[in-house]
PDB file of C-alpha atoms in Angstrom:
ATOM      1  CA  ILE A   1     -12.027   7.306   1.513  1.00  0.00           C
ATOM      2  CA  LYS A   2     -10.169  11.130   2.514  1.00  0.00           C
ATOM      3  CA  ASP A   3     -12.641  10.862   5.449  1.00  0.00           C
ATOM      4  CA  ILE A   4     -11.172   7.159   7.073  1.00  0.00           C
ATOM      5  CA  ILE A   5      -7.692   8.167   6.200  1.00  0.00           C
ATOM      6  CA  SER A   6      -7.881  11.087   8.392  1.00  0.00           C
ATOM      7  CA  GLY A   7      -9.375   9.067  11.474  1.00  0.00           C
ATOM      8  CA  PHE A   8     -13.282   9.710  10.628  1.00  0.00           C
ATOM      9  CA  SER A   9     -15.946   6.899   9.686  1.00  0.00           C
ATOM     10  CA  ILE A  10     -13.679   3.947  11.419  1.00  0.00           C
ATOM     11  CA  PRO A  11     -14.184   2.315  14.765  1.00  0.00           C
ATOM     12  CA  ALA A  12     -10.733   2.833  15.952  1.00  0.00           C
ATOM     13  CA  ALA A  13     -11.248   6.326  14.828  1.00  0.00           C
ATOM     14  CA  LEU A  14      -7.167   6.375  14.269  1.00  0.00           C
ATOM     15  CA  PRO A  15      -5.724   8.969  11.236  1.00  0.00           C
ATOM     16  CA  TRP A  16      -3.405   6.920   9.533  1.00  0.00           C
ATOM     17  CA  HIS A  17      -0.547   8.794   9.885  1.00  0.00           C
ATOM     18  CA  LEU A  18      -0.602   7.322  13.427  1.00  0.00           C
ATOM     19  CA  VAL A  19      -0.611   3.594  12.660  1.00  0.00           C
ATOM     20  CA  ASP A  20       1.876   1.718  10.930  1.00  0.00           C
ATOM     21  CA  GLU A  21      -0.158  -0.776   8.387  1.00  0.00           C
ATOM     22  CA  VAL A  22      -3.397  -0.697   6.589  1.00  0.00           C
ATOM     23  CA  TYR A  23      -5.124  -4.150   5.492  1.00  0.00           C
ATOM     24  CA  ILE A  24      -6.892  -3.817   2.257  1.00  0.00           C
ATOM     25  CA  PRO A  25      -8.839  -7.284   0.899  1.00  0.00           C
ATOM     26  CA  VAL A  26      -8.058  -6.636  -2.551  1.00  0.00           C
ATOM     27  CA  ASN A  27     -10.780  -8.869  -5.287  1.00  0.00           C
ATOM     28  CA  CYS A  28      -8.889 -10.120  -8.138  1.00  0.00           C
ATOM     29  CA  GLY A  29     -11.544  -9.595 -10.345  1.00  0.00           C
ATOM     30  CA  GLU A  30     -12.887 -12.533 -12.898  1.00  0.00           C
ATOM     31  CA  ASP A  31     -11.305 -15.331 -10.414  1.00  0.00           C
ATOM     32  CA  PHE A  32     -13.244 -14.115  -7.753  1.00  0.00           C
ATOM     33  CA  HIS A  33     -10.139 -14.139  -5.617  1.00  0.00           C
ATOM     34  CA  TRP A  34      -8.951 -12.642  -2.841  1.00  0.00           C
ATOM     35  CA  VAL A  35      -5.313 -11.204  -1.829  1.00  0.00           C
ATOM     36  CA  LEU A  36      -4.969  -9.212   1.091  1.00  0.00           C
ATOM     37  CA  ALA A  37      -2.463  -5.893   0.678  1.00  0.00           C
ATOM     38  CA  VAL A  38      -0.710  -4.644   3.444  1.00  0.00           C
ATOM     39  CA  VAL A  39      -0.038  -0.787   2.939  1.00  0.00           C
ATOM     40  CA  VAL A  40       3.370  -0.164   5.148  1.00  0.00           C
ATOM     41  CA  LEU A  41       2.670   3.776   5.833  1.00  0.00           C
ATOM     42  CA  LYS A  42       6.288   4.414   6.916  1.00  0.00           C
ATOM     43  CA  GLU A  43       7.836   2.745   4.362  1.00  0.00           C
ATOM     44  CA  ARG A  44       5.855   4.011   1.569  1.00  0.00           C
ATOM     45  CA  LEU A  45       5.181   0.335   0.070  1.00  0.00           C
ATOM     46  CA  ILE A  46       2.262  -2.386  -0.549  1.00  0.00           C
ATOM     47  CA  ARG A  47       3.236  -5.786   0.532  1.00  0.00           C
ATOM     48  CA  VAL A  48       0.552  -8.671  -1.255  1.00  0.00           C
ATOM     49  CA  TYR A  49      -0.641 -11.653   0.564  1.00  0.00           C
ATOM     50  CA  ASP A  50      -2.040 -14.563  -1.133  1.00  0.00           C
ATOM     51  CA  SER A  51      -3.389 -17.747   0.759  1.00  0.00           C
ATOM     52  CA  SER A  52      -4.284 -19.811  -2.344  1.00  0.00           C
ATOM     53  CA  MET A  53      -1.306 -22.286  -3.408  1.00  0.00           C
ATOM     54  CA  VAL A  54      -2.930 -22.446  -6.719  1.00  0.00           C
ATOM     55  CA  SER A  55      -2.334 -18.770  -7.402  1.00  0.00           C
ATOM     56  CA  ARG A  56       0.561 -17.894  -5.819  1.00  0.00           C
ATOM     57  CA  LYS A  57       2.831 -17.783  -8.549  1.00  0.00           C
ATOM     58  CA  LYS A  58       0.571 -15.889 -10.495  1.00  0.00           C
ATOM     59  CA  VAL A  59       0.435 -11.732  -9.792  1.00  0.00           C
ATOM     60  CA  TYR A  60      -1.902  -9.467  -8.966  1.00  0.00           C
ATOM     61  CA  ALA A  61      -0.101  -6.443 -10.710  1.00  0.00           C
ATOM     62  CA  LYS A  62      -3.548  -4.955 -12.619  1.00  0.00           C
ATOM     63  CA  GLU A  63      -5.506  -4.470  -9.201  1.00  0.00           C
ATOM     64  CA  ILE A  64      -2.153  -3.646  -6.790  1.00  0.00           C
ATOM     65  CA  LYS A  65      -1.256  -1.264  -9.705  1.00  0.00           C
ATOM     66  CA  LYS A  66      -4.612   0.399  -9.458  1.00  0.00           C
ATOM     67  CA  LEU A  67      -4.368   1.074  -5.670  1.00  0.00           C
ATOM     68  CA  SER A  68      -0.434   1.965  -6.311  1.00  0.00           C
ATOM     69  CA  VAL A  69      -2.017   5.085  -8.411  1.00  0.00           C
ATOM     70  CA  MET A  70      -5.454   5.844  -6.380  1.00  0.00           C
ATOM     71  CA  LEU A  71      -3.506   5.739  -3.180  1.00  0.00           C
ATOM     72  CA  PRO A  72      -0.958   8.334  -2.927  1.00  0.00           C
ATOM     73  CA  ASN A  73      -4.162  11.109  -4.634  1.00  0.00           C
ATOM     74  CA  TYR A  74      -5.948  10.084  -1.777  1.00  0.00           C
ATOM     75  CA  LEU A  75      -2.937  10.273   0.966  1.00  0.00           C
ATOM     76  CA  HIS A  76      -2.170  13.857  -0.735  1.00  0.00           C
ATOM     77  CA  ASP A  77      -5.559  15.140  -0.405  1.00  0.00           C
ATOM     78  CA  SER A  78      -6.054  13.908   3.389  1.00  0.00           C
ATOM     79  CA  GLY A  79      -3.120  16.035   4.017  1.00  0.00           C
ATOM     80  CA  PHE A  80      -0.945  12.681   5.039  1.00  0.00           C
ATOM     81  CA  PHE A  81       2.038  13.084   3.717  1.00  0.00           C
ATOM     82  CA  ASP A  82       2.029  17.032   5.433  1.00  0.00           C
ATOM     83  CA  LYS A  83       1.437  15.300   8.852  1.00  0.00           C
ATOM     84  CA  MET A  84       4.648  12.426   7.562  1.00  0.00           C
ATOM     85  CA  GLY A  85       6.968  14.072   5.867  1.00  0.00           C
ATOM     86  CA  ARG A  86       8.962  12.924   3.092  1.00  0.00           C
ATOM     87  CA  THR A  87      10.732   9.528   2.491  1.00  0.00           C
ATOM     88  CA  ASP A  88      14.265   9.460   2.689  1.00  0.00           C
ATOM     89  CA  TRP A  89      14.521   6.338   0.100  1.00  0.00           C
ATOM     90  CA  ALA A  90      18.092   6.015   0.319  1.00  0.00           C
ATOM     91  CA  SER A  91      17.873   5.304   4.094  1.00  0.00           C
ATOM     92  CA  MET A  92      14.797   2.665   3.634  1.00  0.00           C
ATOM     93  CA  GLU A  93      15.632  -0.706   4.498  1.00  0.00           C
ATOM     94  CA  ALA A  94      13.263  -1.770   1.496  1.00  0.00           C
ATOM     95  CA  TYR A  95      14.870   0.165  -1.015  1.00  0.00           C
ATOM     96  CA  LYS A  96      18.448   0.132  -0.336  1.00  0.00           C
ATOM     97  CA  ASP A  97      21.102  -1.376  -2.809  1.00  0.00           C
ATOM     98  CA  LYS A  98      18.082  -1.118  -5.549  1.00  0.00           C
ATOM     99  CA  GLU A  99      18.515   1.108  -8.858  1.00  0.00           C
ATOM    100  CA  THR A 100      15.995   3.232 -10.136  1.00  0.00           C
ATOM    101  CA  GLY A 101      13.000   1.046 -11.712  1.00  0.00           C
ATOM    102  CA  GLU A 102      14.364  -2.262 -10.397  1.00  0.00           C
ATOM    103  CA  LEU A 103      11.611  -4.757  -9.326  1.00  0.00           C
ATOM    104  CA  LEU A 104      11.302  -5.231  -5.838  1.00  0.00           C
ATOM    105  CA  GLY A 105       8.853  -8.656  -6.128  1.00  0.00           C
ATOM    106  CA  PRO A 106       5.717  -8.552  -4.273  1.00  0.00           C
ATOM    107  CA  GLN A 107       6.103  -4.802  -2.856  1.00  0.00           C
ATOM    108  CA  HIS A 108       4.721  -1.599  -4.821  1.00  0.00           C
ATOM    109  CA  SER A 109       6.239   1.423  -3.783  1.00  0.00           C
ATOM    110  CA  PHE A 110       3.979   4.422  -3.766  1.00  0.00           C
ATOM    111  CA  GLU A 111       3.990   8.334  -2.911  1.00  0.00           C
TER     112      GLU A 111
END
C-alpha cells in the first residue's frame, strides 16, 4: 500500500500527493454490498457513496472507521504528510463552524 501511495505499482504512476481524490471500493461484509469511499486528500476527509436505495439510510461506519484508522498510518509511512504539510482545520470549508467531536454526516476526517 505504501508503494501505491508513493506512485509505484499503479498504471497512472502518480503519487497521492499529486492527486486530489482517491477512489476506494469498500465491501460491506455480511451484506456483500459495496460502497464507494472517496478519499479527498487535500480536505483530509472520506466521503461515502452508496447506490443502493435499500441501504441508503444504513451507515457503514464500521468499515469506514477501519479505513479512517488505517489510512493515516500508511500515509505517514509513505511520507505523504511531509510532502503535503499539515492541515489548517479552521480554514477548511468542511470543518468551518464545527465543534470538536461534532459529526459531519457521511464525511470522516483522517490525519
